[in-house]
Tab-separated table of C-alpha atoms in Angstrom:
chain	number	residue	atom	x	y	z
A	1	MET	CA	-6.318	18.212	1.415
A	2	LEU	CA	-7.379	17.694	-2.275
A	3	GLU	CA	-10.281	15.422	-0.915
A	4	ARG	CA	-11.426	18.344	1.549
A	5	VAL	CA	-11.799	20.772	-1.430
A	6	GLU	CA	-13.636	18.160	-3.263
A	7	SER	CA	-16.138	17.538	-0.540
A	8	GLN	CA	-16.784	21.383	0.190
A	9	LEU	CA	-16.345	22.579	-3.687
A	10	ASN	CA	-20.465	22.397	-4.201
A	11	SER	CA	-21.196	25.294	-1.229
A	12	LEU	CA	-18.866	27.652	-2.340
A	13	PRO	CA	-20.173	30.533	-4.542
A	14	PRO	CA	-19.834	29.869	-8.613
A	15	ALA	CA	-16.619	31.961	-8.705
A	16	GLU	CA	-14.714	30.057	-5.887
A	17	GLN	CA	-15.691	26.829	-7.568
A	18	ARG	CA	-14.180	27.743	-10.752
A	19	VAL	CA	-10.655	28.083	-8.857
A	20	GLY	CA	-11.346	24.915	-6.803
A	21	GLN	CA	-12.067	23.068	-10.144
A	22	LEU	CA	-8.447	24.481	-11.288
A	23	LEU	CA	-6.996	23.399	-8.352
A	24	LEU	CA	-8.396	19.723	-8.718
A	25	ARG	CA	-7.638	19.514	-12.271
A	26	ASP	CA	-3.781	20.615	-11.948
A	27	PRO	CA	-2.751	20.710	-7.892
A	28	ARG	CA	1.073	21.094	-8.548
A	29	ALA	CA	0.536	23.720	-10.977
A	30	PHE	CA	-1.662	25.621	-8.684
A	31	ALA	CA	0.852	25.845	-5.786
A	32	LYS	CA	3.477	27.146	-8.255
A	33	LEU	CA	1.360	29.479	-9.985
A	34	PRO	CA	1.179	33.732	-9.282
A	35	VAL	CA	-2.031	34.496	-7.947
A	36	VAL	CA	-2.525	36.642	-11.204
A	37	GLU	CA	-2.128	33.509	-13.463
A	38	LEU	CA	-4.776	31.551	-11.392
A	39	ALA	CA	-7.156	34.163	-11.454
A	40	GLU	CA	-6.761	34.238	-15.413
A	41	ARG	CA	-7.020	30.332	-15.727
A	42	SER	CA	-9.834	30.188	-13.510
A	43	GLN	CA	-11.437	33.265	-15.486
A	44	VAL	CA	-12.175	34.917	-11.499
A	45	SER	CA	-10.666	38.043	-9.803
A	46	LYS	CA	-7.482	38.046	-8.038
A	47	PRO	CA	-9.667	38.723	-4.849
A	48	THR	CA	-12.048	35.738	-5.489
A	49	VAL	CA	-8.930	33.371	-5.364
A	50	VAL	CA	-7.662	34.969	-1.868
A	51	ARG	CA	-11.332	34.394	-0.701
A	52	PHE	CA	-11.464	30.596	-2.109
A	53	CYS	CA	-8.377	29.960	0.277
A	54	ARG	CA	-9.823	31.642	3.385
A	55	SER	CA	-13.538	29.979	2.772
A	56	LEU	CA	-11.406	26.521	3.383
A	57	GLY	CA	-9.887	27.989	6.363
A	58	TYR	CA	-6.740	29.046	5.384
A	59	ASP	CA	-5.230	32.778	6.173
A	60	GLY	CA	-4.865	33.263	2.607
A	61	LEU	CA	-3.229	32.412	-0.540
A	62	SER	CA	0.104	31.852	0.584
A	63	ASP	CA	-0.663	29.754	3.553
A	64	PHE	CA	-2.653	27.774	1.165
A	65	LYS	CA	-0.175	27.308	-1.382
A	66	LEU	CA	2.538	26.393	1.450
A	67	LYS	CA	0.129	23.963	2.927
A	68	LEU	CA	-0.731	22.603	-0.669
A	69	ALA	CA	2.818	21.715	-1.593
A	70	GLY	CA	3.265	20.193	2.054
A	71	SER	CA	0.373	18.007	1.430
A	72	LEU	CA	1.700	17.025	-2.607
A	73	SER	CA	5.208	16.227	-1.337
A	74	GLU	CA	3.920	14.100	1.595
A	75	GLY	CA	1.604	12.288	-1.357
A	76	VAL	CA	4.564	10.958	-3.733
A	77	PRO	CA	4.651	7.413	-4.559
A	78	PHE	CA	5.175	4.973	-1.753
A	79	ILE	CA	5.176	7.556	0.962
A	80	HIS	CA	4.023	5.407	4.258
A	81	ARG	CA	3.919	1.920	2.574
A	82	ASN	CA	6.361	-0.765	4.151
A	83	VAL	CA	9.097	-1.840	2.244
A	84	GLY	CA	8.524	-5.335	1.149
A	85	ALA	CA	10.963	-8.382	1.049
A	86	GLN	CA	9.808	-8.315	-2.959
A	87	ASP	CA	10.913	-4.779	-3.575
A	88	SER	CA	13.622	-3.766	-6.021
A	89	THR	CA	16.769	-1.675	-4.924
A	90	SER	CA	15.390	1.529	-6.651
A	91	GLU	CA	11.752	0.874	-4.819
A	92	VAL	CA	13.815	0.602	-1.333
A	93	LEU	CA	15.395	3.807	-2.276
A	94	VAL	CA	12.712	5.765	-2.982
A	95	LYS	CA	10.308	4.693	-0.151
A	96	VAL	CA	13.092	5.001	2.273
A	97	ILE	CA	13.876	8.420	1.386
A	98	ASP	CA	10.446	9.329	0.794
A	99	ASN	CA	9.265	8.266	4.081
A	100	THR	CA	12.040	10.377	5.645
A	101	VAL	CA	11.182	13.717	3.474
A	102	ALA	CA	7.557	13.199	4.244
A	103	ALA	CA	8.608	13.206	8.088
A	104	PHE	CA	10.521	16.489	7.627
A	105	LEU	CA	7.813	18.050	5.553
A	106	LYS	CA	5.104	17.215	8.198
A	107	TYR	CA	7.327	18.835	11.021
A	108	ARG	CA	7.790	21.858	8.834
A	109	ASN	CA	4.117	22.361	8.744
A	110	ASP	CA	3.244	21.224	12.154
A	111	ALA	CA	6.204	23.128	14.069
A	112	SER	CA	5.433	25.514	16.907
A	113	THR	CA	8.115	28.593	16.135
A	114	SER	CA	7.093	29.819	19.384
A	115	ALA	CA	8.069	26.397	21.347
A	116	ILE	CA	11.549	26.798	19.304
A	117	GLU	CA	11.701	30.293	20.475
A	118	GLN	CA	11.186	29.586	24.163
A	119	ALA	CA	13.911	26.826	24.107
A	120	ALA	CA	16.003	28.955	22.196
A	121	GLN	CA	15.578	31.831	24.802
A	122	ALA	CA	16.360	29.330	27.854
A	123	ILE	CA	19.627	28.054	25.879
A	124	VAL	CA	20.962	31.722	25.264
A	125	LEU	CA	20.242	32.736	29.126
A	126	THR	CA	21.790	29.590	30.250
A	127	HIS	CA	24.904	30.853	28.279
A	128	LYS	CA	24.896	34.011	29.438
A	129	LYS	CA	24.687	33.334	33.263
A	130	ASN	CA	27.293	30.680	32.536
A	131	LYS	CA	25.615	27.917	33.646
A	132	ARG	CA	25.721	24.234	32.562
A	133	LEU	CA	23.667	22.636	29.428
A	134	GLU	CA	23.177	19.169	29.488
A	135	PHE	CA	21.624	16.763	26.671
A	136	PHE	CA	20.157	13.338	27.779
A	137	GLY	CA	18.823	10.739	25.266
A	138	ALA	CA	18.223	6.917	25.299
A	139	GLY	CA	19.103	4.265	22.624
A	140	ASN	CA	18.761	6.057	19.104
A	141	SER	CA	18.270	9.113	20.771
A	142	GLY	CA	21.447	8.964	22.943
A	143	ILE	CA	23.111	9.550	19.273
A	144	VAL	CA	21.169	12.759	18.892
A	145	ALA	CA	22.319	13.787	22.638
A	146	GLN	CA	25.910	13.220	21.597
A	147	ASP	CA	25.129	15.423	18.234
A	148	ALA	CA	23.681	18.375	19.995
A	149	GLN	CA	26.761	18.466	22.492
A	150	HIS	CA	29.113	18.473	19.461
A	151	LYS	CA	27.001	21.585	18.019
A	152	PHE	CA	26.886	23.860	21.125
A	153	PHE	CA	30.493	23.077	22.654
A	154	ARG	CA	31.114	24.724	19.228
A	155	LEU	CA	28.997	27.664	20.118
A	156	GLY	CA	31.107	28.033	23.048
A	157	PHE	CA	28.765	26.401	25.977
A	158	HIS	CA	29.764	24.624	28.993
A	159	THR	CA	27.869	21.133	27.936
A	160	ILE	CA	27.879	17.653	27.851
A	161	ALA	CA	26.080	14.549	26.937
A	162	HIS	CA	24.417	11.227	28.365
A	163	SER	CA	22.824	8.269	27.165
A	164	ASP	CA	23.540	6.208	30.467
A	165	GLY	CA	20.573	5.875	32.848
A	166	HIS	CA	22.435	6.200	35.918
A	167	LEU	CA	24.300	8.936	34.818
A	168	GLN	CA	21.177	10.816	33.876
A	169	ILE	CA	19.628	10.523	37.070
A	170	MET	CA	23.267	11.454	38.686
A	171	SER	CA	23.860	14.215	36.762
A	172	ALA	CA	20.273	15.447	36.891
A	173	SER	CA	20.707	15.586	40.663
A	174	LEU	CA	23.566	17.850	40.019
A	175	LEU	CA	21.895	20.529	38.013
A	176	LYS	CA	20.607	23.869	39.551
A	177	PRO	CA	18.530	27.201	39.016
A	178	GLY	CA	19.936	28.731	35.370
A	179	ASP	CA	21.068	25.104	34.111
A	180	CYS	CA	19.288	23.683	31.120
A	181	LEU	CA	18.285	20.110	30.287
A	182	VAL	CA	17.563	19.172	27.040
A	183	LEU	CA	15.913	15.349	26.678
A	184	VAL	CA	15.528	13.787	23.456
A	185	SER	CA	13.155	10.569	23.059
A	186	ASN	CA	10.903	9.378	20.220
A	187	SER	CA	8.458	7.760	22.514
A	188	GLY	CA	8.525	9.832	25.271
A	189	ARG	CA	8.180	6.813	27.924
A	190	THR	CA	12.015	6.036	29.130
A	191	ARG	CA	11.776	5.836	32.885
A	192	ASP	CA	15.072	7.308	33.440
A	193	LEU	CA	14.597	10.274	31.439
A	194	LEU	CA	10.781	10.928	33.257
A	195	ASP	CA	13.135	10.436	36.590
A	196	ALA	CA	15.755	12.942	34.964
A	197	CYS	CA	13.269	15.189	34.138
A	198	ASP	CA	11.606	15.541	37.299
A	199	ILE	CA	14.788	15.861	39.397
A	200	ALA	CA	16.117	18.485	37.221
A	201	ARG	CA	12.984	20.715	37.286
A	202	LYS	CA	13.038	20.106	41.255
A	203	ASN	CA	16.167	21.290	41.621
A	204	GLY	CA	15.079	24.409	39.512
A	205	ALA	CA	16.664	23.728	35.954
A	206	THR	CA	14.929	24.570	32.849
A	207	THR	CA	13.471	21.388	30.972
A	208	VAL	CA	13.207	21.369	27.180
A	209	VAL	CA	11.927	17.755	25.756
A	210	ILE	CA	12.064	16.811	22.134
A	211	THR	CA	9.436	13.603	22.069
A	212	ALA	CA	6.359	13.057	20.650
A	213	SER	CA	3.198	15.046	21.675
A	214	GLY	CA	1.010	13.571	24.554
A	215	SER	CA	3.756	11.042	25.600
A	216	PRO	CA	4.603	11.248	29.256
A	217	LEU	CA	7.861	13.262	29.049
A	218	SER	CA	6.176	15.724	26.661
A	219	LYS	CA	4.098	16.559	30.099
A	220	ALA	CA	6.900	16.612	32.087
A	221	GLY	CA	9.235	19.154	30.676
A	222	GLN	CA	8.819	22.918	30.609
A	223	ILE	CA	8.884	23.782	27.343
A	224	HIS	CA	8.016	21.178	24.620
A	225	LEU	CA	9.201	20.653	20.885
A	226	ALA	CA	7.017	18.306	19.183
A	227	ALA	CA	8.464	15.784	17.083
A	228	ASP	CA	5.397	13.626	16.181
A	229	HIS	CA	6.536	10.434	14.292
A	230	PRO	CA	4.353	7.244	14.347
A	231	GLU	CA	6.195	4.402	15.863
A	232	SER	CA	6.351	1.283	13.102
A	233	TYR	CA	9.196	-0.609	13.035
A	234	GLU	CA	8.131	-1.841	9.519
A	235	ARG	CA	8.820	1.749	8.233
A	236	PHE	CA	12.038	1.740	9.915
A	237	SER	CA	10.611	4.865	11.860
A	238	PRO	CA	13.544	4.461	14.818
A	239	MET	CA	16.094	5.813	12.336
A	240	VAL	CA	13.848	8.312	10.570
A	241	SER	CA	12.769	9.893	13.897
A	242	ARG	CA	16.485	9.839	14.499
A	243	LEU	CA	16.915	11.575	11.527
A	244	LEU	CA	13.793	14.212	12.675
A	245	HIS	CA	15.350	14.479	16.311
A	246	LEU	CA	18.894	16.051	14.802
A	247	MET	CA	17.106	18.504	12.470
A	248	ILE	CA	15.496	19.836	15.149
A	249	ILE	CA	18.571	20.420	17.269
A	250	ASP	CA	20.086	21.728	13.824
A	251	VAL	CA	17.098	24.402	14.058
A	252	LEU	CA	17.557	25.157	17.700
A	253	ALA	CA	21.346	25.555	17.459
A	254	THR	CA	21.280	28.151	14.524
A	255	THR	CA	18.514	29.967	16.402
A	256	VAL	CA	20.476	29.818	19.270
A	257	ALA	CA	23.663	31.138	17.278
A	258	LEU	CA	21.826	33.681	15.711
A	259	ARG	CA	20.968	35.146	18.898
A	260	LEU	CA	24.261	35.107	20.116
A	261	GLY	CA	25.548	37.210	17.090
A	262	SER	CA	28.570	36.791	15.174
A	263	THR	CA	31.066	39.258	16.651
A	264	GLN	CA	32.497	36.648	18.778
A	265	LEU	CA	31.307	33.459	17.644
A	266	GLN	CA	32.624	33.765	13.935
A	267	PRO	CA	36.292	34.054	14.902
A	268	MET	CA	36.210	31.586	17.660
A	269	LEU	CA	34.832	29.234	15.171
A	270	ARG	CA	37.294	30.150	12.579
A	271	THR	CA	40.458	29.505	15.274
A	272	MET	CA	38.587	26.232	16.071
A	273	LYS	CA	38.353	25.020	12.652
A	274	ASN	CA	41.895	25.953	11.746
A	275	ASN	CA	43.385	24.355	14.979
A	276	LEU	CA	41.503	21.059	13.892
A	277	LEU	CA	42.949	21.213	10.319
A	278	GLN	CA	46.501	21.696	11.520
A	279	LYS	CA	46.459	18.722	13.708
A	280	ARG	CA	44.683	16.306	11.772
A	281	TYR	CA	46.640	17.223	8.341
A	282	THR	CA	50.292	18.316	9.548
């Protein structure tokens, strides 16, 4: 992002160039300072600061600063660098955590809120019609499917999770109009998941897919929640992709819970928690 600013700087008006020079001198401060101070430090007007951001193709200062903060966070040391045999424990700690944080920030900046809203509406409709909500995943994604089932079961859904391919095909065959199937896969190439998605759609169920953009599964589902994380086993991406998928499930579950409202949900969750505590500790 900073390289883009630097390459376009000379084509901007002199006043906007001063804003760009301030940005390049201290990008982290630029991301945090209010427009008044940015204008004072650049010796320009506040509208000039906004024009500078729009000249680069952003909606305004707020949009520019949000993307800048994400870009800077993705650019911290060691991100996208492999863990090596000579790394110390402290280096491994930083690299693994920073790579994970970078994946989360990239999703935050790239996520389609409209797709999340579509998926949430479909799931809420399934609940209101007293229909089935199912989660399918394979490998690492099978664990995500189980976590999703747990979260939505607590919200009062009739839900199950399958990680076995044969069970996925059989269960998809039993889905009907009004049911909803959520399929999770990093690569989006698992044959059983693709077949289950196709069967569910033919049966009239709504299919939501959490997978990489452009994967076969992303094209097979009706609602696509893009989870783009490069497959690179040198960077231990299967674990990072699982965490990314878990976070997407959290966003989806929270959105659905808000749509359902707290009138009945909170007392039910409180009763559930109290019963678990009594059984566990008495």
